[in-house]
mmCIF file of C-alpha atoms in Angstrom:
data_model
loop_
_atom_site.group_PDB
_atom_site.id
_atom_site.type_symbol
_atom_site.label_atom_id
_atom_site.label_comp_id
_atom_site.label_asym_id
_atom_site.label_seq_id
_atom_site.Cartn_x
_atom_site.Cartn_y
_atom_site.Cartn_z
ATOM 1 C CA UNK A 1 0.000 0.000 0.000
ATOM 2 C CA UNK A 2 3.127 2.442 1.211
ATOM 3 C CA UNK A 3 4.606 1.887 -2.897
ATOM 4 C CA UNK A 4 0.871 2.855 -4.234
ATOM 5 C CA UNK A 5 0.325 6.188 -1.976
ATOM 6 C CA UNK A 6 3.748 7.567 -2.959
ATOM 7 C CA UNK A 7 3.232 6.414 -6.698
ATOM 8 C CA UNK A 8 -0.268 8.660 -6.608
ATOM 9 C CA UNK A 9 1.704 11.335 -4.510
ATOM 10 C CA UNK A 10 4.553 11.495 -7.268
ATOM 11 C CA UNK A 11 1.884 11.328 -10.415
ATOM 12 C CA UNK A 12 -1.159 13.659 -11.325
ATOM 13 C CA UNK A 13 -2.120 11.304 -13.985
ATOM 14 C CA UNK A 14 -2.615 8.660 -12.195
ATOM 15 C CA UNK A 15 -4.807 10.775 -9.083
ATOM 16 C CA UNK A 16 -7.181 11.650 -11.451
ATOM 17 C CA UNK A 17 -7.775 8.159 -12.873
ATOM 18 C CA UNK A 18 -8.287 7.095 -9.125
ATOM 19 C CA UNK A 19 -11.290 10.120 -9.314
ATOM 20 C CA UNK A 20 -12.922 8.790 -12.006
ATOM 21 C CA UNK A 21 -13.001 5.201 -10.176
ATOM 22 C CA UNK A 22 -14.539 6.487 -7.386
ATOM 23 C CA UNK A 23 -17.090 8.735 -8.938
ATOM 24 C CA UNK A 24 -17.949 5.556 -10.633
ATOM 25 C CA UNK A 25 -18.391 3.431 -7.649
ATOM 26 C CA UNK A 26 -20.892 6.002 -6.053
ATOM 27 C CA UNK A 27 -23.776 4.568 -7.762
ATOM 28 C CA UNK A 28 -23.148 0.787 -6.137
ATOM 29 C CA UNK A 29 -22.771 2.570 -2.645
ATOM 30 C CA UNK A 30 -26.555 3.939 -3.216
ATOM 31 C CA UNK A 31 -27.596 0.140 -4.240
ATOM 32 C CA UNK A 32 -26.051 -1.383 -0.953
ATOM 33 C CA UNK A 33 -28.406 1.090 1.047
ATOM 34 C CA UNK A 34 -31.356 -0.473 -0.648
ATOM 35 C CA UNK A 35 -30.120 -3.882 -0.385
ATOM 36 C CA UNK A 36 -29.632 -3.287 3.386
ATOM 37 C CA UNK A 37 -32.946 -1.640 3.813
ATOM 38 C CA UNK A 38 -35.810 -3.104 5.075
ATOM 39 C CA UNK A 39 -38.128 -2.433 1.749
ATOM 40 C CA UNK A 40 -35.982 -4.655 -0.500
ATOM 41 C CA UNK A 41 -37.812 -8.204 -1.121
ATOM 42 C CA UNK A 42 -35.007 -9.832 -3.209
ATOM 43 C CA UNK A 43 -34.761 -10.753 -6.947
ATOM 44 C CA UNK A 44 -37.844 -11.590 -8.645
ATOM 45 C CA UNK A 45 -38.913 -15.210 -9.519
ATOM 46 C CA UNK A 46 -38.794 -14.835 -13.177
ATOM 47 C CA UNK A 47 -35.192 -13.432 -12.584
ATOM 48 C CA UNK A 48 -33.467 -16.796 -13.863
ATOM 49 C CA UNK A 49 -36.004 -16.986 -16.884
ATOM 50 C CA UNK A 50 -35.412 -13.618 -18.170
ATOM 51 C CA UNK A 51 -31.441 -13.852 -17.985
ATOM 52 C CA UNK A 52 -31.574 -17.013 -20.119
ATOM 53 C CA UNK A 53 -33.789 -15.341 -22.697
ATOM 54 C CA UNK A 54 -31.387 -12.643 -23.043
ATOM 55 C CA UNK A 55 -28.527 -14.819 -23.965
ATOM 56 C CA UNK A 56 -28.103 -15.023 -27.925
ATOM 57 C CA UNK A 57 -28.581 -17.470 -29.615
ATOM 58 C CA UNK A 58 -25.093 -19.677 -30.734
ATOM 59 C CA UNK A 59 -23.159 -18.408 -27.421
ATOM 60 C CA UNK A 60 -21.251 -21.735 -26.350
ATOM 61 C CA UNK A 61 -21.878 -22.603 -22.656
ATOM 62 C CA UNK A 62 -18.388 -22.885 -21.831
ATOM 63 C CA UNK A 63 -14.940 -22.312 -23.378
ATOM 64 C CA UNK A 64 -13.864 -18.944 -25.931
ATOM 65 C CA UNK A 65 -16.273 -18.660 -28.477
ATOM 66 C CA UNK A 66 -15.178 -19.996 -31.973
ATOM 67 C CA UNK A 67 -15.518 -18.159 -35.456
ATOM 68 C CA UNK A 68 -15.260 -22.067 -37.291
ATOM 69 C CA UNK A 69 -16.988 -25.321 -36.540
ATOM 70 C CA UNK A 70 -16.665 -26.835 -33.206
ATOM 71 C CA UNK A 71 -14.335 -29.759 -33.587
ATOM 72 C CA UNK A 72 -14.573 -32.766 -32.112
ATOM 73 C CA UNK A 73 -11.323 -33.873 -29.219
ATOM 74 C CA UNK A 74 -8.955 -35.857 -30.671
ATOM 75 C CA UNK A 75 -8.740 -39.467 -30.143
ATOM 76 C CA UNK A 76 -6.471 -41.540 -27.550
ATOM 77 C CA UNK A 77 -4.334 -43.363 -29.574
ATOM 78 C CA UNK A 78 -2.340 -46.430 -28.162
ATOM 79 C CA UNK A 79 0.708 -44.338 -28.665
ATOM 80 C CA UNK A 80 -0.011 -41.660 -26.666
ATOM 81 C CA UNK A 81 -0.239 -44.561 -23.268
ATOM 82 C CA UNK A 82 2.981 -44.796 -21.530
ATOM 83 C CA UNK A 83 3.397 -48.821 -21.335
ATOM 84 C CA UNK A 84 6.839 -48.511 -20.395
ATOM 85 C CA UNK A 85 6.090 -48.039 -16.649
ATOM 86 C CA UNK A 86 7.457 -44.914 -16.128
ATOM 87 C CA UNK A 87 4.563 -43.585 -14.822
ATOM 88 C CA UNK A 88 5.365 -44.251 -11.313
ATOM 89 C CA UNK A 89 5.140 -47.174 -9.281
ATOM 90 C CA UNK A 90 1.749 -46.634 -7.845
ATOM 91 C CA UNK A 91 0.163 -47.271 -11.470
ATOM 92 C CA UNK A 92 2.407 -50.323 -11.877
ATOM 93 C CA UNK A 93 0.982 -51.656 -8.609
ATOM 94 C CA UNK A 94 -2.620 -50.907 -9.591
ATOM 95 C CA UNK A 95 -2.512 -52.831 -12.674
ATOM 96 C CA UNK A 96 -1.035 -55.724 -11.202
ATOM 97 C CA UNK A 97 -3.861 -55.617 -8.192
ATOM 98 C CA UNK A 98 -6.523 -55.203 -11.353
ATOM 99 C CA UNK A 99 -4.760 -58.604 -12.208
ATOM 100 C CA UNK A 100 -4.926 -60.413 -9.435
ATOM 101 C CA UNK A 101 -8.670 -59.392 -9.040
ATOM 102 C CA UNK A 102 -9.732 -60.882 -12.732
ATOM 103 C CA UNK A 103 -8.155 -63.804 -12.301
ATOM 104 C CA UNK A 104 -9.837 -63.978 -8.884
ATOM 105 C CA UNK A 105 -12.978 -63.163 -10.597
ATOM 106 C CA UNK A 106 -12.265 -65.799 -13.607
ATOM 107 C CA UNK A 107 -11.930 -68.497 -10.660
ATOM 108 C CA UNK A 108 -14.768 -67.621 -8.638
ATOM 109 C CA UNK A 109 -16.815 -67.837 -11.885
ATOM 110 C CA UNK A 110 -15.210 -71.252 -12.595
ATOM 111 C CA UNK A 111 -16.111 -72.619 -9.318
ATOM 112 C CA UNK A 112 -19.456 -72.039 -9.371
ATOM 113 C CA UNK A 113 -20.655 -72.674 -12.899
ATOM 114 C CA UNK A 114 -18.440 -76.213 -13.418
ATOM 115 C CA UNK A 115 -20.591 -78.072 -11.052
ATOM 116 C CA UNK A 116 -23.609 -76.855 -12.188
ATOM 117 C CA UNK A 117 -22.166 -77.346 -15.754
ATOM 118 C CA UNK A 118 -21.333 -81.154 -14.459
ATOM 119 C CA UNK A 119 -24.769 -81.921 -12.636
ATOM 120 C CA UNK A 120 -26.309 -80.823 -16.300
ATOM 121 C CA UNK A 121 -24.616 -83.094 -18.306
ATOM 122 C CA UNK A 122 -24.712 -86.301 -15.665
ATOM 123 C CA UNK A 123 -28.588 -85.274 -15.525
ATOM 124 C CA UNK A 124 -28.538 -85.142 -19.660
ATOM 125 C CA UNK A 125 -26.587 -88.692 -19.776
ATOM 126 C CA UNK A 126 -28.691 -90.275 -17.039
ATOM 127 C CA UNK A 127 -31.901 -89.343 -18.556
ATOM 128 C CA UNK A 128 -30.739 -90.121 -22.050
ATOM 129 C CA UNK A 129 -30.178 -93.696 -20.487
ATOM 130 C CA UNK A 130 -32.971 -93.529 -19.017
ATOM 131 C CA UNK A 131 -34.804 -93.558 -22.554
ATOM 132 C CA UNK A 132 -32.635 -96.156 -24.159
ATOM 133 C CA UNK A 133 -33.768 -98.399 -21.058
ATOM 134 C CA UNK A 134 -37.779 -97.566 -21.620
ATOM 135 C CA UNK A 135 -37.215 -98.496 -25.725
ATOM 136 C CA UNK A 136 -35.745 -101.827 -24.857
ATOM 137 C CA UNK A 137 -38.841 -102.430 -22.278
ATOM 138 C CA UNK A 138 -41.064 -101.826 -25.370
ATOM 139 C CA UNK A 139 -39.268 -104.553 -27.654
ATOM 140 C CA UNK A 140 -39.372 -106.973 -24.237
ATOM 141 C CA UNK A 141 -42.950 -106.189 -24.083
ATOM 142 C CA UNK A 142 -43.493 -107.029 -27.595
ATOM 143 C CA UNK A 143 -41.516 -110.050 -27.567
ATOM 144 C CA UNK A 144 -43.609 -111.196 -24.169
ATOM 145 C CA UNK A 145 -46.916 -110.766 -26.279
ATOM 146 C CA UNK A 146 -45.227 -113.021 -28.626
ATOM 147 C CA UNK A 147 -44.522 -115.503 -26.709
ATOM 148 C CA UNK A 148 -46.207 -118.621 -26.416
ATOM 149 C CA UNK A 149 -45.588 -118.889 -22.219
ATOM 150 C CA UNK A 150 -45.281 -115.227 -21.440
ATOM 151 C CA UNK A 151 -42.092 -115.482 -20.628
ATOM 152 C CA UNK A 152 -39.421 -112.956 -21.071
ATOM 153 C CA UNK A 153 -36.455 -113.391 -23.235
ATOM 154 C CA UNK A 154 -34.612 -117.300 -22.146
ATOM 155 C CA UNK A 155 -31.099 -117.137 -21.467
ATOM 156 C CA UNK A 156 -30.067 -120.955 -21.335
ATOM 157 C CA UNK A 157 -28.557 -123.097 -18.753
ATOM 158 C CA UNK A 158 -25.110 -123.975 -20.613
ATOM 159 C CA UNK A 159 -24.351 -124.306 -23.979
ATOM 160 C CA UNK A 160 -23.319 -120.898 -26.614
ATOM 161 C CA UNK A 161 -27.066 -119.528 -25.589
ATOM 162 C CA UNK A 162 -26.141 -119.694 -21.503
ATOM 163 C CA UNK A 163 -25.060 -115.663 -21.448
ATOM 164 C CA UNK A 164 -27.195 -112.245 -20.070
ATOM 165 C CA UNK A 165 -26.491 -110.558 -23.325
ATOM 166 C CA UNK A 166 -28.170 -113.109 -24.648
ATOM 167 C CA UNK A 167 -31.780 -111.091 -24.806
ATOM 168 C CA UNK A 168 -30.590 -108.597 -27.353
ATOM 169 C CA UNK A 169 -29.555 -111.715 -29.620
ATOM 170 C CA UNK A 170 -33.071 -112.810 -29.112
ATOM 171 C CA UNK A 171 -34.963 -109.201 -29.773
ATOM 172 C CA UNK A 172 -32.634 -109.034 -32.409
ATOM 173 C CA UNK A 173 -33.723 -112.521 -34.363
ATOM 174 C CA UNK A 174 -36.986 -111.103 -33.764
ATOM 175 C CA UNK A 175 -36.969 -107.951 -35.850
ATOM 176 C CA UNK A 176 -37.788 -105.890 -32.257
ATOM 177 C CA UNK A 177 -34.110 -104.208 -32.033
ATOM 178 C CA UNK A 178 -32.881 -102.446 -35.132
ATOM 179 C CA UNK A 179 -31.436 -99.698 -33.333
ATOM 180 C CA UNK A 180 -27.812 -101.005 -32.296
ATOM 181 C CA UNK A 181 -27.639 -97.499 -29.818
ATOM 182 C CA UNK A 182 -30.110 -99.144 -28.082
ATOM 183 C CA UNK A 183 -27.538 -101.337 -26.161
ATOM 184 C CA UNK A 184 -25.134 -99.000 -25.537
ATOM 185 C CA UNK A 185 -25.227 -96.378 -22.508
ATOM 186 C CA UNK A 186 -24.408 -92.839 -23.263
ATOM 187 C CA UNK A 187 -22.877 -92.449 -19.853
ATOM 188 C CA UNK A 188 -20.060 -95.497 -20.810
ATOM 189 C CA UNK A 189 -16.913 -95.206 -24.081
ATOM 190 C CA UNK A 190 -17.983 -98.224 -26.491
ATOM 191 C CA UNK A 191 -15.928 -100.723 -26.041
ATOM 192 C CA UNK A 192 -13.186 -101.590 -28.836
ATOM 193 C CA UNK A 193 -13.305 -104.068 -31.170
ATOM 194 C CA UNK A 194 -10.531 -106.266 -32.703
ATOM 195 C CA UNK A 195 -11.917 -108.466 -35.543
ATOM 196 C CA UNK A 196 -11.543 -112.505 -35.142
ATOM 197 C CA UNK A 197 -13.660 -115.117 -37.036
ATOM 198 C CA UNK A 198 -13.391 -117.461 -39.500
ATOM 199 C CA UNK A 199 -13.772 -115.854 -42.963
ATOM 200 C CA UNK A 200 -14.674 -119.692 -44.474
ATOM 201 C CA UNK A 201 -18.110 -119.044 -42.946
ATOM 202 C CA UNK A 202 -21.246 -118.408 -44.863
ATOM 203 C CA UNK A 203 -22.352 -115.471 -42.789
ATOM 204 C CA UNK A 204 -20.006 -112.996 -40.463
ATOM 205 C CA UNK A 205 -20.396 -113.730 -37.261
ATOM 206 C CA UNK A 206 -18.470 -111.476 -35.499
ATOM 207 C CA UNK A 207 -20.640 -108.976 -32.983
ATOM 208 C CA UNK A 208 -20.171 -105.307 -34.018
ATOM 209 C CA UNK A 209 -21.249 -102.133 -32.690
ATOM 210 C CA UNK A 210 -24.156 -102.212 -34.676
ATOM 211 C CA UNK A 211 -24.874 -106.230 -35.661
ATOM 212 C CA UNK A 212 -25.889 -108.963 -33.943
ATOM 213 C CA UNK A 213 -25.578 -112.388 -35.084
ATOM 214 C CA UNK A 214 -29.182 -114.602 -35.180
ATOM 215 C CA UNK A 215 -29.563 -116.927 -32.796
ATOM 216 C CA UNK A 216 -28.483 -120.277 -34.801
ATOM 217 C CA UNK A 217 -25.296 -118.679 -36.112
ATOM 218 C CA UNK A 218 -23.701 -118.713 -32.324
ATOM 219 C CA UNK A 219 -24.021 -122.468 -32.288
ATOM 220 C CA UNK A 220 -21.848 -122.399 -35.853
ATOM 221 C CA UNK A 221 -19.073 -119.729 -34.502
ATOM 222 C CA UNK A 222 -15.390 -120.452 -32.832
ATOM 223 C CA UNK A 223 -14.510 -120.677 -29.701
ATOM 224 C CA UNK A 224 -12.837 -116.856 -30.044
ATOM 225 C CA UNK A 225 -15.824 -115.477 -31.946
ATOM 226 C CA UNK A 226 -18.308 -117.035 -29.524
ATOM 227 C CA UNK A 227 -16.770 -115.335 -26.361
ATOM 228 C CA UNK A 228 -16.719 -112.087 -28.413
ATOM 229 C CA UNK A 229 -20.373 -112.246 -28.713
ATOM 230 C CA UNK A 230 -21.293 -113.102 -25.758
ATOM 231 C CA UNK A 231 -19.074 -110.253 -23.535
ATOM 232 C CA UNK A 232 -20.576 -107.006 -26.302
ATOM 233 C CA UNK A 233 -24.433 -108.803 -27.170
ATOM 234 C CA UNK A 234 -25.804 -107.098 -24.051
ATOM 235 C CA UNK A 235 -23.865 -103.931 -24.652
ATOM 236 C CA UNK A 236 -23.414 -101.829 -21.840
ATOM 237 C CA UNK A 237 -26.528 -103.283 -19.739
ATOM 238 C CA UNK A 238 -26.941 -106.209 -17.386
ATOM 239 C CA UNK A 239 -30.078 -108.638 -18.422
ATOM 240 C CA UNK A 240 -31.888 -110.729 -15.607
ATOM 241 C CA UNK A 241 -30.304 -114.547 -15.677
ATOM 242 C CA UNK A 242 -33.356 -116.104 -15.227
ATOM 243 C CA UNK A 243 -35.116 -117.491 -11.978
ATOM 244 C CA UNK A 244 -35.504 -121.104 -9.701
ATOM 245 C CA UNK A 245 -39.123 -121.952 -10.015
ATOM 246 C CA UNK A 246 -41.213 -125.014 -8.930
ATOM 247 C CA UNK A 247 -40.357 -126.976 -12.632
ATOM 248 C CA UNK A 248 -36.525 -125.775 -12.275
ATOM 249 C CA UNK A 249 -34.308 -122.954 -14.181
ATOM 250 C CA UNK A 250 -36.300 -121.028 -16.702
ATOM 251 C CA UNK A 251 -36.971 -117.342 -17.876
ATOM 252 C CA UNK A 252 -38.792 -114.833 -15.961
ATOM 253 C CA UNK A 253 -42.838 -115.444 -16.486
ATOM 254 C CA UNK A 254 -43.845 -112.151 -17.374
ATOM 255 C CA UNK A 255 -46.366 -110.628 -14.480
ATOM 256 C CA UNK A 256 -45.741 -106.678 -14.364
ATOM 257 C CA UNK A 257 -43.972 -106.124 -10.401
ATOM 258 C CA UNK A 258 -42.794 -103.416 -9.395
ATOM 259 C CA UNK A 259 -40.248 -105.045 -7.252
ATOM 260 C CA UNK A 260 -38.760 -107.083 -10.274
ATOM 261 C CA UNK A 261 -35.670 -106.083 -11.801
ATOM 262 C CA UNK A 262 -35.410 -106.628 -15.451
ATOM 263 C CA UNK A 263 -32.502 -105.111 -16.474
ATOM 264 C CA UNK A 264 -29.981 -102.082 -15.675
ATOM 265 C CA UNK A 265 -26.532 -100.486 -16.330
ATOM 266 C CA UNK A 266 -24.107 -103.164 -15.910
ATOM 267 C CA UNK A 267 -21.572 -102.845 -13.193
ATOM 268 C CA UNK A 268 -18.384 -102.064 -14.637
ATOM 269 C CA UNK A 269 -16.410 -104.418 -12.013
ATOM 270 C CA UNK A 270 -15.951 -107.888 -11.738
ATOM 271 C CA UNK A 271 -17.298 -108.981 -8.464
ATOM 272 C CA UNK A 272 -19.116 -112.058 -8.767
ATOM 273 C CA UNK A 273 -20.838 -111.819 -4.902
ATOM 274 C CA UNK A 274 -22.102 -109.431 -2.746
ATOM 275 C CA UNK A 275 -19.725 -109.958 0.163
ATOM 276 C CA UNK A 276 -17.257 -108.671 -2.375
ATOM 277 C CA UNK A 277 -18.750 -104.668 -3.140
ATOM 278 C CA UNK A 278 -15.420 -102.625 -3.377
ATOM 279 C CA UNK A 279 -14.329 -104.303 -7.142
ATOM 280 C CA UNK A 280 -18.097 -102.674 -8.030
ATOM 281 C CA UNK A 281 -18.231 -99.780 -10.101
ATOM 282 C CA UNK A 282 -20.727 -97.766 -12.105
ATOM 283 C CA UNK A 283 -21.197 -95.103 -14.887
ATOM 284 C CA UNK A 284 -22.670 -92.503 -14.425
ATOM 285 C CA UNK A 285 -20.186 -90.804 -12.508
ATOM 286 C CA UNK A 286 -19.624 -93.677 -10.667
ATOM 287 C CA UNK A 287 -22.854 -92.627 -8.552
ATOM 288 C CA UNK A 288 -25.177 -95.529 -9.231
ATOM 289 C CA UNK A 289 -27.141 -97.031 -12.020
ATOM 290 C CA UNK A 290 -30.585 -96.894 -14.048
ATOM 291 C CA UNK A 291 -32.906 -99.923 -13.098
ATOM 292 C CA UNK A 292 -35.804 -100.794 -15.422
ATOM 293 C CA UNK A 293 -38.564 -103.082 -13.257
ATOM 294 C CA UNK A 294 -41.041 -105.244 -14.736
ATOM 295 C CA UNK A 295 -43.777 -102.717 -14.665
ATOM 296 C CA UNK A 296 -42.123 -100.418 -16.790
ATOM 297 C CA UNK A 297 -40.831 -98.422 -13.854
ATOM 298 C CA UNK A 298 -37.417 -96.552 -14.224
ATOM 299 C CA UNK A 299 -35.410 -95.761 -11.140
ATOM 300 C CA UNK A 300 -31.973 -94.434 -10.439
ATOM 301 C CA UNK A 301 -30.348 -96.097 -7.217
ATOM 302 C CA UNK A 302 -27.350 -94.671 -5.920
ATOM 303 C CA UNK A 303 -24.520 -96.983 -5.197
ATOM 304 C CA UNK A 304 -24.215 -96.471 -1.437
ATOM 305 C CA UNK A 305 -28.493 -97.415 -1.748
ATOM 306 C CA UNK A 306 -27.999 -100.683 -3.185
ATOM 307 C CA UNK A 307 -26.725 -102.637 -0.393
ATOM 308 C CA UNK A 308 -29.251 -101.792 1.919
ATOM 309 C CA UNK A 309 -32.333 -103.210 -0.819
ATOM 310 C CA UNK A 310 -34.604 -105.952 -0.066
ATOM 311 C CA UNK A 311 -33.805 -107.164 -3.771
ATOM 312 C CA UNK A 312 -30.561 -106.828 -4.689
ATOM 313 C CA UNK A 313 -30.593 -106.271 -8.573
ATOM 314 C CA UNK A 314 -27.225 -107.603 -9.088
ATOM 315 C CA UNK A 315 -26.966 -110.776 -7.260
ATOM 316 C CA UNK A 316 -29.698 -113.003 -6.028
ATOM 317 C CA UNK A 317 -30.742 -114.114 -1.890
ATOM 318 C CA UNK A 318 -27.756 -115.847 -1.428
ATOM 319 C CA UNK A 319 -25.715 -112.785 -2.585
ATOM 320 C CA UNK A 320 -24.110 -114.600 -5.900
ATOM 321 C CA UNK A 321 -24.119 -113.529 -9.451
ATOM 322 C CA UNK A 322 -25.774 -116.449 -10.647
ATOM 323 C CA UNK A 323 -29.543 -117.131 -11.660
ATOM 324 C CA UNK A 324 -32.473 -116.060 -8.954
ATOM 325 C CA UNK A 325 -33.404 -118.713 -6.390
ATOM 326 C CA UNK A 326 -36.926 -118.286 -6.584
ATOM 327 C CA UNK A 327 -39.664 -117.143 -8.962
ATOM 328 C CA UNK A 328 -39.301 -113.631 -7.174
ATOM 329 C CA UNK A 329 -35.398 -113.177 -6.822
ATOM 330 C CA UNK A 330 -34.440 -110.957 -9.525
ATOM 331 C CA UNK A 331 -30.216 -110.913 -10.312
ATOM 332 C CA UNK A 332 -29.061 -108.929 -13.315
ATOM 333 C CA UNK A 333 -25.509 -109.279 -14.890
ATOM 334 C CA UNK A 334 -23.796 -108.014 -17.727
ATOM 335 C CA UNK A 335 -23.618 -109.494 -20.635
ATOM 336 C CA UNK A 336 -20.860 -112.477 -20.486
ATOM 337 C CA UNK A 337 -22.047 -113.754 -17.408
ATOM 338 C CA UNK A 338 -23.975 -117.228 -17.691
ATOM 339 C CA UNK A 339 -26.681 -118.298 -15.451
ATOM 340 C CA UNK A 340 -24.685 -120.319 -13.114
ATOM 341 C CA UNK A 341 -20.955 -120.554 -12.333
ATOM 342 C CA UNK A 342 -20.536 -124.137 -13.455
ATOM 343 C CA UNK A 343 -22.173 -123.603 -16.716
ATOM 344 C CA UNK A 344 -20.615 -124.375 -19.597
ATOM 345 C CA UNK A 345 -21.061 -121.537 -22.657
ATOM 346 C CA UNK A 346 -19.879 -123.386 -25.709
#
């Protein structure tokens, strides 16, 4: 303040310039007396409307006004980012935290849509199984109606006939299983086949995929060709062996329980009894297998279930692999398996 008052004592000019700024401030000091007075009622309502009508039209809102077109900012290009982490360490470490927490995110994700993804396709495969077990009840049916006794399918006591598999043989002799997926689970790989046979014979006898032999061609095959048959006929399900009556062995009479197993997935282990569970195991998932009953009934038991079943659909009353020892006493088995241990299958 000291360096202005001796600049305006040492210069006339500049005195009377500080005149004319106060003779030009006088007017504000009379509008400060209003303001302060108790008559004034502040700005009017329509205050903010009339301003923005008296703004021109074209005025930008913000920025120096422009005599060409507005242009529009220039692009980021990849160039212009400084990758070479010379920004400072504090963006290097945000970037790698941004890391971390995607891949943290990526594995959450993971974690909670595989199992869901996994129930849905062991729920897809189970059910599709499920189907393939219903069409072979259909051809069993038809065969039944067939049937002079009744009787399901006859798997013999010995001889090349004396195997589980040996039903599809049958249905297939019959014209009542031209679908060859029919036999095959979509919850189990199809098994591979290396070809044997005799090429001297008048029709191939080796079992495919998607053949069967008839019925009086087993009794005309080799030893080799004949064991081939009989461990693929049944495909990947087990077949009821047959039951103990009052008149001896003999197929299942057909009577429509609901208690009666008929036939399921075949275990994929070789025990032969039921004192001997741990060599069991299952597809699907190794949690248990499709069972189709008598009645048409479909039911999926879990494998830690089975044991504790009044019927045991994979080994009869006495807890063996073999045929059932009553009319009642349903035992299923893949489809190599004959009736009884001591028969002979050739």
């Amino acid at each position: 303040m000291q360096r202005v008052s001796d600049w305006l004592r040492d210069n006339p000019e500049g005195r009377e310039q500080l005149a004319e700024i106060q003779r030009c401030l006088e007017p504000l000091e009379q509008c400060d007396d209003v303001v302060d007075g108790p008559d004034f009622d502040g700005p009017s309502e329509d205050l903010l409307a009339r301003t923005l009508a008296a703004i021109p039209d074209g005025i930008p809102p913000m920025g120096e006004a422009s005599d060409g077109p507005a242009r529009p900012p220039a692009p980021v290009m990849l160039t212009d980012v400084d990758l070479s982490g010379e920004a400072g360490a504090g963006g290097n470490r945000w970037n790698m935290m941004d890391s971390i927490g995607g891949l943290l995110s990526v594995a959450t994700l993971l974690a909670l849509l595989l199992p869901t993804i996994a129930a849905g396709r062991f729920e897809a495969r189970k059910v599709a199984c499920e189907d393939r077990l219903r069409r072979n009840w259909n051809a069993l049916m038809q065969y039944v109606y067939r049937s002079e006794h009744g009787r399901l399918p006859e798997v013999a006591e010995s001889g090349p006939e004396a195997f589980a598999g040996m039903f599809a043989v049958r249905l297939a002799d019959a014209g009542l299983l031209d679908e060859p997926e029919l036999r095959w689970c979509p919850s189990a790989d199809l098994p591979a086949i290396s070809p044997v046979g005799d090429s001297t014979l008048a029709e191939p006898t080796s079992v495919a995929l998607s053949t069967l032999p008839s019925v009086q061609s087993l009794h005309q095959m080799s030893v080799n060709e004949l064991k081939q048959v009989q461990q693929l006929a049944g495909g990947h399900y087990a077949y009821t062996l047959g039951v103990i009556g009052d008149q001896g062995f003999s197929s299942p009479r057909f009577e429509a329980r609901a208690s009666f197993a008929v036939m399921s997935d075949a275990p994929l282990g070789p025990a032969s009894h039921a004192d001997d569970p741990g060599k069991l195991r299952f597809s699907h998932s190794g949690q248990g297998i499709n069972v189709l009953y008598e009645d048409g009934s479909i039911r999926f038991i879990r494998a830690e279930a089975l044991d504790s079943m009044p019927d045991h659909p994979l080994f009869n009353h006495l807890g063996a692999s073999e045929a059932g020892v009553n009319i009642d006493d349903a035992s299923l088995s893949p489809s190599w398996r004959p009736p009884f241990t001591i028969s002979v299958q050739r």
